[in-house]
mmCIF file of C-alpha atoms and ligand atoms in Angstrom:
data_model
loop_
_atom_site.group_PDB
_atom_site.id
_atom_site.type_symbol
_atom_site.label_atom_id
_atom_site.label_comp_id
_atom_site.label_asym_id
_atom_site.label_seq_id
_atom_site.Cartn_x
_atom_site.Cartn_y
_atom_site.Cartn_z
ATOM 1 C CA MET I 1 -3.422 -36.108 9.976
ATOM 2 C CA THR I 2 -6.232 -37.466 12.793
ATOM 3 C CA HIS I 3 -7.353 -35.859 16.004
ATOM 4 C CA ALA I 4 -8.095 -37.078 18.671
ATOM 5 C CA PRO I 5 -12.370 -36.942 19.018
ATOM 6 C CA PHE I 6 -15.000 -35.094 21.435
ATOM 7 C CA PRO I 7 -13.666 -34.598 24.950
ATOM 8 C CA ALA I 8 -10.141 -35.415 24.674
ATOM 9 C CA LEU I 9 -10.312 -32.587 21.930
ATOM 10 C CA ARG I 10 -11.956 -28.982 22.917
ATOM 11 C CA LEU I 11 -10.939 -26.107 20.364
ATOM 12 C CA ARG I 12 -12.792 -23.922 22.711
ATOM 13 C CA ARG I 13 -9.858 -23.716 25.464
ATOM 14 C CA SER I 14 -6.777 -22.270 23.074
ATOM 15 C CA ARG I 15 -10.116 -19.331 22.489
ATOM 16 C CA ALA I 16 -10.654 -18.844 26.597
ATOM 17 C CA HIS I 17 -8.239 -16.210 26.631
ATOM 18 C CA ALA I 18 -6.873 -13.614 25.091
ATOM 19 C CA TRP I 19 -3.238 -14.270 25.993
ATOM 20 C CA SER I 20 -3.728 -18.109 23.782
ATOM 21 C CA ARG I 21 -5.216 -16.399 21.262
ATOM 22 C CA ALA I 22 -2.266 -14.417 21.036
ATOM 23 C CA LEU I 23 -0.509 -17.654 21.116
ATOM 24 C CA VAL I 24 -2.139 -19.548 18.167
ATOM 25 C CA ALA I 25 -3.208 -17.079 15.816
ATOM 26 C CA GLU I 26 -2.198 -17.243 12.067
ATOM 27 C CA THR I 27 -2.583 -14.334 10.168
ATOM 28 C CA MET I 28 -0.505 -10.395 11.449
ATOM 29 C CA LEU I 29 -1.913 -7.949 10.181
ATOM 30 C CA THR I 30 0.567 -4.493 10.863
ATOM 31 C CA PRO I 31 1.274 -1.338 9.911
ATOM 32 C CA ALA I 32 3.374 -2.414 7.603
ATOM 33 C CA ASP I 33 0.869 -4.375 5.151
ATOM 34 C CA LEU I 34 -0.678 -1.126 4.224
ATOM 35 C CA ILE I 35 -0.990 0.935 0.735
ATOM 36 C CA TRP I 36 -1.683 3.866 1.282
ATOM 37 C CA PRO I 37 -4.240 5.526 -1.796
ATOM 38 C CA LEU I 38 -3.596 9.985 -2.009
ATOM 39 C CA PHE I 39 -5.484 11.262 -4.116
ATOM 40 C CA ILE I 40 -3.716 15.150 -5.567
ATOM 41 C CA ILE I 41 -4.052 18.504 -7.018
ATOM 42 C CA GLU I 42 -3.045 21.604 -8.306
ATOM 43 C CA GLY I 43 -2.628 24.322 -6.383
ATOM 44 C CA GLU I 44 -1.136 24.701 -2.786
ATOM 45 C CA GLY I 45 -3.076 25.307 0.242
ATOM 46 C CA VAL I 46 -5.932 22.535 -1.035
ATOM 47 C CA GLU I 47 -7.804 19.940 0.375
ATOM 48 C CA GLU I 48 -10.786 18.860 -1.438
ATOM 49 C CA PRO I 49 -13.435 16.074 -0.124
ATOM 50 C CA ILE I 50 -14.034 13.911 -2.706
ATOM 51 C CA ALA I 51 -18.193 13.159 -1.641
ATOM 52 C CA ALA I 52 -17.854 9.842 -3.453
ATOM 53 C CA LEU I 53 -15.428 8.863 -0.700
ATOM 54 C CA PRO I 54 -16.438 10.194 2.723
ATOM 55 C CA GLY I 55 -13.524 10.489 4.563
ATOM 56 C CA VAL I 56 -10.878 11.127 1.280
ATOM 57 C CA SER I 57 -9.970 14.214 0.377
ATOM 58 C CA ARG I 58 -7.204 15.540 -2.995
ATOM 59 C CA TRP I 59 -4.774 17.530 -1.526
ATOM 60 C CA SER I 60 -2.129 19.847 -3.086
ATOM 61 C CA VAL I 61 1.077 18.871 -3.668
ATOM 62 C CA GLU I 62 2.275 20.266 0.150
ATOM 63 C CA GLY I 63 -0.464 18.338 1.536
ATOM 64 C CA ILE I 64 0.556 15.331 -0.136
ATOM 65 C CA VAL I 65 3.890 15.665 2.234
ATOM 66 C CA ARG I 66 2.042 16.336 5.339
ATOM 67 C CA GLN I 67 0.481 12.542 4.237
ATOM 68 C CA ALA I 68 3.491 11.539 3.946
ATOM 69 C CA ARG I 69 5.079 12.081 7.240
ATOM 70 C CA GLU I 70 2.278 10.697 8.906
ATOM 71 C CA ALA I 71 2.343 7.748 6.749
ATOM 72 C CA ALA I 72 5.762 7.343 8.432
ATOM 73 C CA ALA I 73 5.490 8.126 11.938
ATOM 74 C CA LEU I 74 2.250 5.518 11.492
ATOM 75 C CA GLY I 75 4.891 3.007 10.618
ATOM 76 C CA ILE I 76 2.945 2.843 6.599
ATOM 77 C CA PRO I 77 5.719 1.249 4.542
ATOM 78 C CA CYS I 78 4.471 2.733 1.248
ATOM 79 C CA LEU I 79 1.897 5.304 -0.718
ATOM 80 C CA ALA I 80 0.065 5.286 -3.510
ATOM 81 C CA LEU I 81 -0.422 8.374 -5.496
ATOM 82 C CA PHE I 82 -3.139 9.299 -7.782
ATOM 83 C CA PRO I 83 -3.236 12.725 -10.083
ATOM 84 C CA TYR I 84 -6.791 14.786 -10.479
ATOM 85 C CA THR I 85 -6.547 15.964 -14.223
ATOM 86 C CA PRO I 86 -8.916 18.941 -14.616
ATOM 87 C CA ALA I 87 -10.297 18.093 -18.716
ATOM 88 C CA GLY I 88 -8.876 21.468 -19.954
ATOM 89 C CA LEU I 89 -5.520 19.175 -19.903
ATOM 90 C CA ARG I 90 -6.732 16.152 -21.211
ATOM 91 C CA SER I 91 -6.166 15.040 -24.462
ATOM 92 C CA ASP I 92 -6.744 12.088 -26.684
ATOM 93 C CA ASP I 93 -3.620 11.057 -26.347
ATOM 94 C CA GLY I 94 -3.247 11.600 -22.924
ATOM 95 C CA ARG I 95 -0.215 13.793 -23.437
ATOM 96 C CA GLU I 96 0.354 15.404 -20.477
ATOM 97 C CA ALA I 97 1.678 11.714 -18.757
ATOM 98 C CA LEU I 98 4.195 12.331 -20.521
ATOM 99 C CA ASN I 99 5.316 15.992 -18.893
ATOM 100 C CA PRO I 100 8.041 15.417 -16.565
ATOM 101 C CA ASP I 101 6.911 18.345 -14.543
ATOM 102 C CA ASN I 102 2.802 17.105 -13.988
ATOM 103 C CA LEU I 103 1.438 17.208 -10.712
ATOM 104 C CA ILE I 104 1.965 13.253 -9.975
ATOM 105 C CA CYS I 105 6.044 13.829 -10.424
ATOM 106 C CA ARG I 106 6.331 17.299 -8.769
ATOM 107 C CA ALA I 107 4.600 14.925 -5.859
ATOM 108 C CA ILE I 108 6.993 12.370 -6.126
ATOM 109 C CA ARG I 109 9.970 14.770 -6.298
ATOM 110 C CA ALA I 110 8.443 16.339 -3.379
ATOM 111 C CA ILE I 111 7.728 13.187 -0.837
ATOM 112 C CA LYS I 112 11.066 11.816 -1.945
ATOM 113 C CA ASP I 113 12.465 15.395 -0.382
ATOM 114 C CA ALA I 114 10.762 15.625 2.196
ATOM 115 C CA VAL I 115 10.466 11.854 3.441
ATOM 116 C CA PRO I 116 12.897 9.761 1.656
ATOM 117 C CA GLU I 117 12.564 6.738 3.672
ATOM 118 C CA VAL I 118 8.123 5.852 2.036
ATOM 119 C CA GLY I 119 7.667 4.294 -0.874
ATOM 120 C CA VAL I 120 5.924 5.525 -3.767
ATOM 121 C CA LEU I 121 4.001 3.582 -6.129
ATOM 122 C CA THR I 122 2.857 5.036 -8.682
ATOM 123 C CA ASP I 123 0.074 3.686 -11.871
ATOM 124 C CA VAL I 124 0.973 3.982 -14.864
ATOM 125 C CA ALA I 125 -2.340 4.059 -17.243
ATOM 126 C CA LEU I 126 -3.289 6.829 -19.922
ATOM 127 C CA ASP I 127 -6.640 7.149 -18.331
ATOM 128 C CA PRO I 128 -6.292 10.115 -15.653
ATOM 129 C CA TYR I 129 -4.963 12.266 -18.921
ATOM 130 C CA THR I 130 -6.881 11.136 -21.516
ATOM 131 C CA SER I 131 -9.963 13.007 -23.036
ATOM 132 C CA HIS I 132 -12.081 10.391 -23.246
ATOM 133 C CA GLY I 133 -11.343 8.386 -19.712
ATOM 134 C CA HIS I 134 -9.812 5.395 -21.444
ATOM 135 C CA ASP I 135 -6.345 3.723 -20.106
ATOM 136 C CA GLY I 136 -4.648 4.092 -23.579
ATOM 137 C CA ILE I 137 -4.790 5.016 -27.632
ATOM 138 C CA VAL I 138 -7.748 4.481 -28.517
ATOM 139 C CA ASP I 139 -8.745 3.558 -32.414
ATOM 140 C CA ALA I 140 -11.818 5.570 -34.966
ATOM 141 C CA GLY I 141 -14.435 3.083 -33.113
ATOM 142 C CA GLY I 142 -13.337 3.682 -29.383
ATOM 143 C CA ARG I 143 -10.983 0.434 -29.486
ATOM 144 C CA VAL I 144 -7.937 0.564 -26.860
ATOM 145 C CA LEU I 145 -5.139 -0.015 -29.222
ATOM 146 C CA ASN I 146 -2.645 -2.563 -27.233
ATOM 147 C CA ASP I 147 1.412 -1.749 -29.264
ATOM 148 C CA PRO I 148 0.812 2.149 -29.764
ATOM 149 C CA THR I 149 -0.779 2.315 -25.818
ATOM 150 C CA SER I 150 2.358 0.418 -24.566
ATOM 151 C CA ALA I 151 4.740 2.605 -26.435
ATOM 152 C CA VAL I 152 3.253 5.649 -24.542
ATOM 153 C CA LEU I 153 2.702 3.505 -21.285
ATOM 154 C CA VAL I 154 7.442 2.425 -20.941
ATOM 155 C CA GLU I 155 7.372 6.366 -21.519
ATOM 156 C CA GLN I 156 5.268 7.328 -19.059
ATOM 157 C CA ALA I 157 7.377 4.410 -16.659
ATOM 158 C CA LEU I 158 10.245 6.757 -17.387
ATOM 159 C CA VAL I 159 9.065 9.549 -16.847
ATOM 160 C CA GLN I 160 7.255 8.815 -12.490
ATOM 161 C CA ALA I 161 11.111 6.586 -11.775
ATOM 162 C CA ALA I 162 13.485 9.488 -13.391
ATOM 163 C CA ALA I 163 10.793 11.400 -11.288
ATOM 164 C CA GLY I 164 11.763 9.507 -8.183
ATOM 165 C CA ALA I 165 9.390 6.200 -8.342
ATOM 166 C CA ASP I 166 10.581 3.541 -6.664
ATOM 167 C CA ILE I 167 6.927 1.383 -7.704
ATOM 168 C CA ILE I 168 5.765 1.622 -10.908
ATOM 169 C CA ALA I 169 2.347 -0.638 -10.803
ATOM 170 C CA PRO I 170 0.674 -0.625 -14.033
ATOM 171 C CA SER I 171 -2.654 -0.514 -14.548
ATOM 172 C CA ASP I 172 -3.618 -0.910 -18.056
ATOM 173 C CA MET I 173 -3.900 -4.375 -18.910
ATOM 174 C CA MET I 174 -2.229 -4.093 -22.120
ATOM 175 C CA ASP I 175 -0.230 -7.177 -23.301
ATOM 176 C CA GLY I 176 3.344 -7.158 -22.766
ATOM 177 C CA ARG I 177 3.681 -3.920 -21.321
ATOM 178 C CA VAL I 178 5.973 -5.144 -18.144
ATOM 179 C CA GLY I 179 8.296 -6.385 -20.343
ATOM 180 C CA ALA I 180 8.527 -2.963 -22.405
ATOM 181 C CA ILE I 181 8.144 -1.458 -19.185
ATOM 182 C CA ARG I 182 10.860 -3.420 -17.224
ATOM 183 C CA GLY I 183 13.697 -3.240 -20.490
ATOM 184 C CA ALA I 184 13.380 0.234 -20.140
ATOM 185 C CA LEU I 185 14.124 0.686 -16.727
ATOM 186 C CA GLU I 186 17.027 -1.495 -17.376
ATOM 187 C CA ARG I 187 17.812 0.843 -20.569
ATOM 188 C CA GLY I 188 17.436 4.130 -18.891
ATOM 189 C CA GLY I 189 19.332 3.576 -15.716
ATOM 190 C CA PHE I 190 17.047 1.747 -13.366
ATOM 191 C CA PRO I 191 17.900 -1.157 -12.693
ATOM 192 C CA ASP I 192 16.453 -1.254 -9.388
ATOM 193 C CA VAL I 193 12.693 0.336 -9.859
ATOM 194 C CA GLN I 194 10.152 -2.187 -8.724
ATOM 195 C CA ILE I 195 6.913 -3.808 -11.171
ATOM 196 C CA MET I 196 3.693 -3.826 -9.173
ATOM 197 C CA ALA I 197 1.917 -5.246 -11.742
ATOM 198 C CA TYR I 198 -1.696 -4.571 -11.807
ATOM 199 C CA ALA I 199 -1.697 -8.511 -12.787
ATOM 200 C CA ALA I 200 -5.515 -9.785 -12.495
ATOM 201 C CA LYS I 201 -7.459 -6.450 -12.831
ATOM 202 C CA TYR I 202 -11.056 -6.691 -13.268
ATOM 203 C CA ALA I 203 -13.675 -4.633 -15.174
ATOM 204 C CA SER I 204 -15.318 -3.634 -11.696
ATOM 205 C CA ALA I 205 -18.765 -2.143 -11.040
ATOM 206 C CA PHE I 206 -16.530 -1.518 -7.968
ATOM 207 C CA TYR I 207 -13.746 1.510 -9.534
ATOM 208 C CA GLY I 208 -17.279 4.019 -9.443
ATOM 209 C CA PRO I 209 -15.508 6.643 -6.743
ATOM 210 C CA PHE I 210 -11.923 6.218 -8.105
ATOM 211 C CA ARG I 211 -13.387 8.239 -11.110
ATOM 212 C CA ASP I 212 -14.831 10.930 -9.494
ATOM 213 C CA ALA I 213 -11.515 10.971 -7.310
ATOM 214 C CA VAL I 214 -9.112 11.604 -10.521
ATOM 215 C CA GLY I 215 -11.600 13.698 -12.396
ATOM 216 C CA SER I 216 -12.730 10.526 -15.312
ATOM 217 C CA ARG I 217 -16.080 10.334 -14.616
ATOM 218 C CA GLY I 218 -18.124 11.422 -17.528
ATOM 219 C CA LEU I 219 -15.706 10.796 -20.237
ATOM 220 C CA LEU I 220 -15.605 7.312 -20.215
ATOM 221 C CA LYS I 221 -16.735 6.573 -23.685
ATOM 222 C CA GLY I 222 -18.201 2.359 -23.086
ATOM 223 C CA ASP I 223 -16.255 0.343 -20.798
ATOM 224 C CA LYS I 224 -13.305 -1.305 -19.906
ATOM 225 C CA ARG I 225 -13.729 -4.928 -20.492
ATOM 226 C CA GLY I 226 -12.121 -4.797 -24.026
ATOM 227 C CA TYR I 227 -8.781 -4.966 -21.736
ATOM 228 C CA GLN I 228 -9.527 -5.938 -18.174
ATOM 229 C CA MET I 229 -10.407 -8.832 -17.720
ATOM 230 C CA ASP I 230 -14.074 -10.638 -16.599
ATOM 231 C CA PRO I 231 -15.363 -10.716 -13.439
ATOM 232 C CA ALA I 232 -16.419 -15.237 -14.469
ATOM 233 C CA ASN I 233 -12.935 -15.632 -14.979
ATOM 234 C CA ALA I 234 -10.077 -17.336 -12.370
ATOM 235 C CA GLU I 235 -7.489 -19.552 -14.583
ATOM 236 C CA GLU I 236 -7.539 -16.381 -17.107
ATOM 237 C CA ALA I 237 -6.021 -14.434 -13.485
ATOM 238 C CA LEU I 238 -3.246 -17.087 -13.199
ATOM 239 C CA ARG I 239 -2.404 -16.863 -16.997
ATOM 240 C CA GLU I 240 -2.199 -13.423 -16.295
ATOM 241 C CA VAL I 241 -0.436 -13.664 -13.493
ATOM 242 C CA ALA I 242 2.421 -16.383 -15.010
ATOM 243 C CA LEU I 243 2.496 -13.110 -17.933
ATOM 244 C CA ASP I 244 3.747 -10.712 -16.027
ATOM 245 C CA LEU I 245 6.535 -12.418 -13.339
ATOM 246 C CA ALA I 246 8.308 -13.801 -16.424
ATOM 247 C CA GLU I 247 7.891 -10.217 -18.636
ATOM 248 C CA GLY I 248 9.871 -9.052 -15.276
ATOM 249 C CA ALA I 249 7.131 -7.911 -12.579
ATOM 250 C CA ASP I 250 8.016 -8.208 -9.206
ATOM 251 C CA SER I 251 5.172 -8.331 -7.503
ATOM 252 C CA VAL I 252 1.699 -8.889 -8.429
ATOM 253 C CA MET I 253 -1.907 -7.236 -7.460
ATOM 254 C CA VAL I 254 -5.107 -8.353 -8.036
ATOM 255 C CA LYS I 255 -8.263 -5.634 -8.095
ATOM 256 C CA PRO I 256 -10.791 -4.809 -6.541
ATOM 257 C CA GLY I 257 -9.639 -6.530 -3.527
ATOM 258 C CA LEU I 258 -12.512 -8.413 -1.294
ATOM 259 C CA PRO I 259 -14.858 -10.182 -3.897
ATOM 260 C CA TYR I 260 -11.321 -11.232 -5.330
ATOM 261 C CA LEU I 261 -9.926 -13.122 -2.340
ATOM 262 C CA ASP I 262 -10.561 -16.589 -4.424
ATOM 263 C CA ILE I 263 -7.707 -16.039 -7.161
ATOM 264 C CA VAL I 264 -5.405 -14.245 -3.862
ATOM 265 C CA GLN I 265 -5.701 -17.304 -2.605
ATOM 266 C CA ARG I 266 -5.246 -19.534 -6.701
ATOM 267 C CA VAL I 267 -2.234 -16.577 -6.981
ATOM 268 C CA LYS I 268 -0.805 -17.183 -3.824
ATOM 269 C CA ASP I 269 -0.641 -20.699 -3.767
ATOM 270 C CA ARG I 270 0.382 -21.350 -7.129
ATOM 271 C CA PHE I 271 3.471 -18.928 -7.512
ATOM 272 C CA GLU I 272 4.380 -17.984 -4.464
ATOM 273 C CA VAL I 273 4.853 -14.340 -5.150
ATOM 274 C CA PRO I 274 4.704 -11.113 -3.046
ATOM 275 C CA VAL I 275 0.344 -10.713 -3.896
ATOM 276 C CA PHE I 276 -0.859 -7.435 -3.350
ATOM 277 C CA ALA I 277 -4.724 -6.703 -3.673
ATOM 278 C CA TYR I 278 -5.734 -3.181 -3.732
ATOM 279 C CA GLN I 279 -9.078 -2.641 -2.033
ATOM 280 C CA VAL I 280 -10.757 0.094 -4.094
ATOM 281 C CA SER I 281 -13.075 2.706 -4.218
ATOM 282 C CA GLY I 282 -16.518 1.611 -3.767
ATOM 283 C CA GLU I 283 -15.513 -1.110 -1.998
ATOM 284 C CA TYR I 284 -14.290 1.240 1.232
ATOM 285 C CA ALA I 285 -17.665 3.369 -0.566
ATOM 286 C CA MET I 286 -19.822 0.824 0.866
ATOM 287 C CA LEU I 287 -18.061 0.094 3.909
ATOM 288 C CA GLU I 288 -18.598 3.805 4.546
ATOM 289 C CA ALA I 289 -21.868 3.410 3.731
ATOM 290 C CA ALA I 290 -22.816 0.265 5.771
ATOM 291 C CA ILE I 291 -21.328 1.813 8.647
ATOM 292 C CA ALA I 292 -22.910 5.809 7.658
ATOM 293 C CA ALA I 293 -26.505 2.895 8.246
ATOM 294 C CA GLY I 294 -25.869 1.771 12.082
ATOM 295 C CA ALA I 295 -24.340 -1.978 10.269
ATOM 296 C CA GLY I 296 -21.974 -2.169 12.187
ATOM 297 C CA GLU I 297 -18.682 -0.111 13.823
ATOM 298 C CA ARG I 298 -15.998 0.876 12.498
ATOM 299 C CA ASP I 299 -13.053 0.131 13.671
ATOM 300 C CA ALA I 300 -13.958 -3.387 14.043
ATOM 301 C CA LEU I 301 -14.909 -3.808 10.384
ATOM 302 C CA VAL I 302 -11.801 -2.677 9.345
ATOM 303 C CA LEU I 303 -9.664 -4.563 10.579
ATOM 304 C CA GLU I 304 -11.488 -8.096 10.149
ATOM 305 C CA THR I 305 -11.667 -6.970 6.335
ATOM 306 C CA LEU I 306 -7.651 -6.434 6.141
ATOM 307 C CA MET I 307 -6.640 -9.550 8.243
ATOM 308 C CA ALA I 308 -9.286 -11.006 6.171
ATOM 309 C CA PHE I 309 -6.799 -10.318 3.058
ATOM 310 C CA LYS I 310 -4.247 -11.429 4.173
ATOM 311 C CA ARG I 311 -5.107 -14.504 5.567
ATOM 312 C CA ALA I 312 -6.164 -15.079 2.332
ATOM 313 C CA GLY I 313 -2.168 -14.814 1.128
ATOM 314 C CA CYS I 314 -1.960 -10.918 0.839
ATOM 315 C CA SER I 315 1.583 -9.598 1.270
ATOM 316 C CA GLY I 316 0.197 -5.997 1.489
ATOM 317 C CA VAL I 317 -3.377 -4.501 0.860
ATOM 318 C CA LEU I 318 -3.924 -0.733 -1.021
ATOM 319 C CA THR I 319 -6.539 0.498 1.409
ATOM 320 C CA TYR I 320 -8.578 4.059 1.987
ATOM 321 C CA HIS I 321 -8.380 2.670 5.604
ATOM 322 C CA ALA I 322 -4.697 2.716 5.927
ATOM 323 C CA PRO I 323 -4.189 5.777 8.341
ATOM 324 C CA LEU I 324 -6.896 4.439 10.385
ATOM 325 C CA ALA I 325 -6.038 0.781 10.233
ATOM 326 C CA ALA I 326 -2.383 2.016 10.608
ATOM 327 C CA GLN I 327 -3.397 3.893 14.216
ATOM 328 C CA LEU I 328 -6.135 0.977 15.461
ATOM 329 C CA LEU I 329 -2.949 -1.253 15.055
ATOM 330 C CA GLY I 330 0.067 0.879 16.004
HETATM 331 C C1 LIG A 401 -6.312 3.040 -13.517
HETATM 332 C C2 LIG A 401 -7.140 2.996 -12.510
HETATM 333 C C3 LIG A 401 -8.841 2.477 -11.533
HETATM 334 C C4 LIG A 401 -8.399 2.215 -10.464
HETATM 335 C C5 LIG A 401 -6.863 2.533 -10.015
HETATM 336 N N1 LIG A 401 -6.348 2.543 -10.929
HETATM 337 C C6 LIG A 401 -9.395 3.027 -12.231
HETATM 338 C C7 LIG A 401 -10.241 2.140 -13.523
HETATM 339 O O1 LIG A 401 -9.301 1.172 -14.393
HETATM 340 O O2 LIG A 401 -11.279 2.216 -14.567
HETATM 341 C C8 LIG A 401 -9.565 1.784 -9.737
HETATM 342 C C9 LIG A 401 -9.296 2.365 -8.312
HETATM 343 C C10 LIG A 401 -10.384 1.867 -6.795
HETATM 344 O O3 LIG A 401 -10.848 2.101 -7.818
HETATM 345 O O4 LIG A 401 -9.801 2.919 -5.982
HETATM 346 N N2 LIG A 401 -6.486 2.624 -14.488
#
């Protein structure tokens, strides 16, 4: 395409007024683009602030239901739930993940009872339940075993689907688990339960505050580089996405978010499917620390950041700033 040169063309003309900026805006950000991650804790009437995530708390189940009502009122379509599991309930094999009355299942049922119009997404991975903090079953040498882990994740997904989860989000990075879960959901009578695959999930230093939030910090032996992706790789992310889609994922996720927008854009361009990004705990903490240090103004930073995800091609963003952003956009 050729354009007339200056002065016939002045791009500032369309920027001169709010009305014309609104007319030519290429990207929209609305509360409907947000998924709100929430941390659940045992008990009643409990709100426990998470020091590593200023402004974010763990809530007991009835508190989570209150947040779900708030989400509905704010136009946030979906919640992502994460349980805090005390050391006493953790085990080598993470078997509490398969307990149909575990904390997350009770939270799913309570939300779907009270606010059925809000979507509920649940993580499939064993790290909130293992004594070693890994996402799966480990051998004597500490290596996470792929196929035995996948078999347990299938059971975990079925337990969550039976409790009422709308979207199963495998966050473990085992090979073949999306296909195994999709097959089990079909056979188990849950053909309408969606799968959002954490398809391109990187072994990132940005997950620290999350591990505090779910009680895994300090437990983790070694690191997750044997199953999560190397931040050096982008082609490999495309291969991961291709596999998860072929295995039956309805949508895919890139994680972390802001440092990986190049991956979001490449996935969107290549596959033309719904792509989500997780603006993870360390990104949230980094923004909040910058705000506390006076480096910028919270509302503007949050909205600009979320707009960047949309511009890169995201259908939506998992973000701890979801309620603030929804208020600002509402
Ligand atoms: C569990 C899981 C993690 C996150 C989401 N699901 C941590 C990890 O893989 O170690 C991180 C989310 C965040 O940092 O906000 N597999």
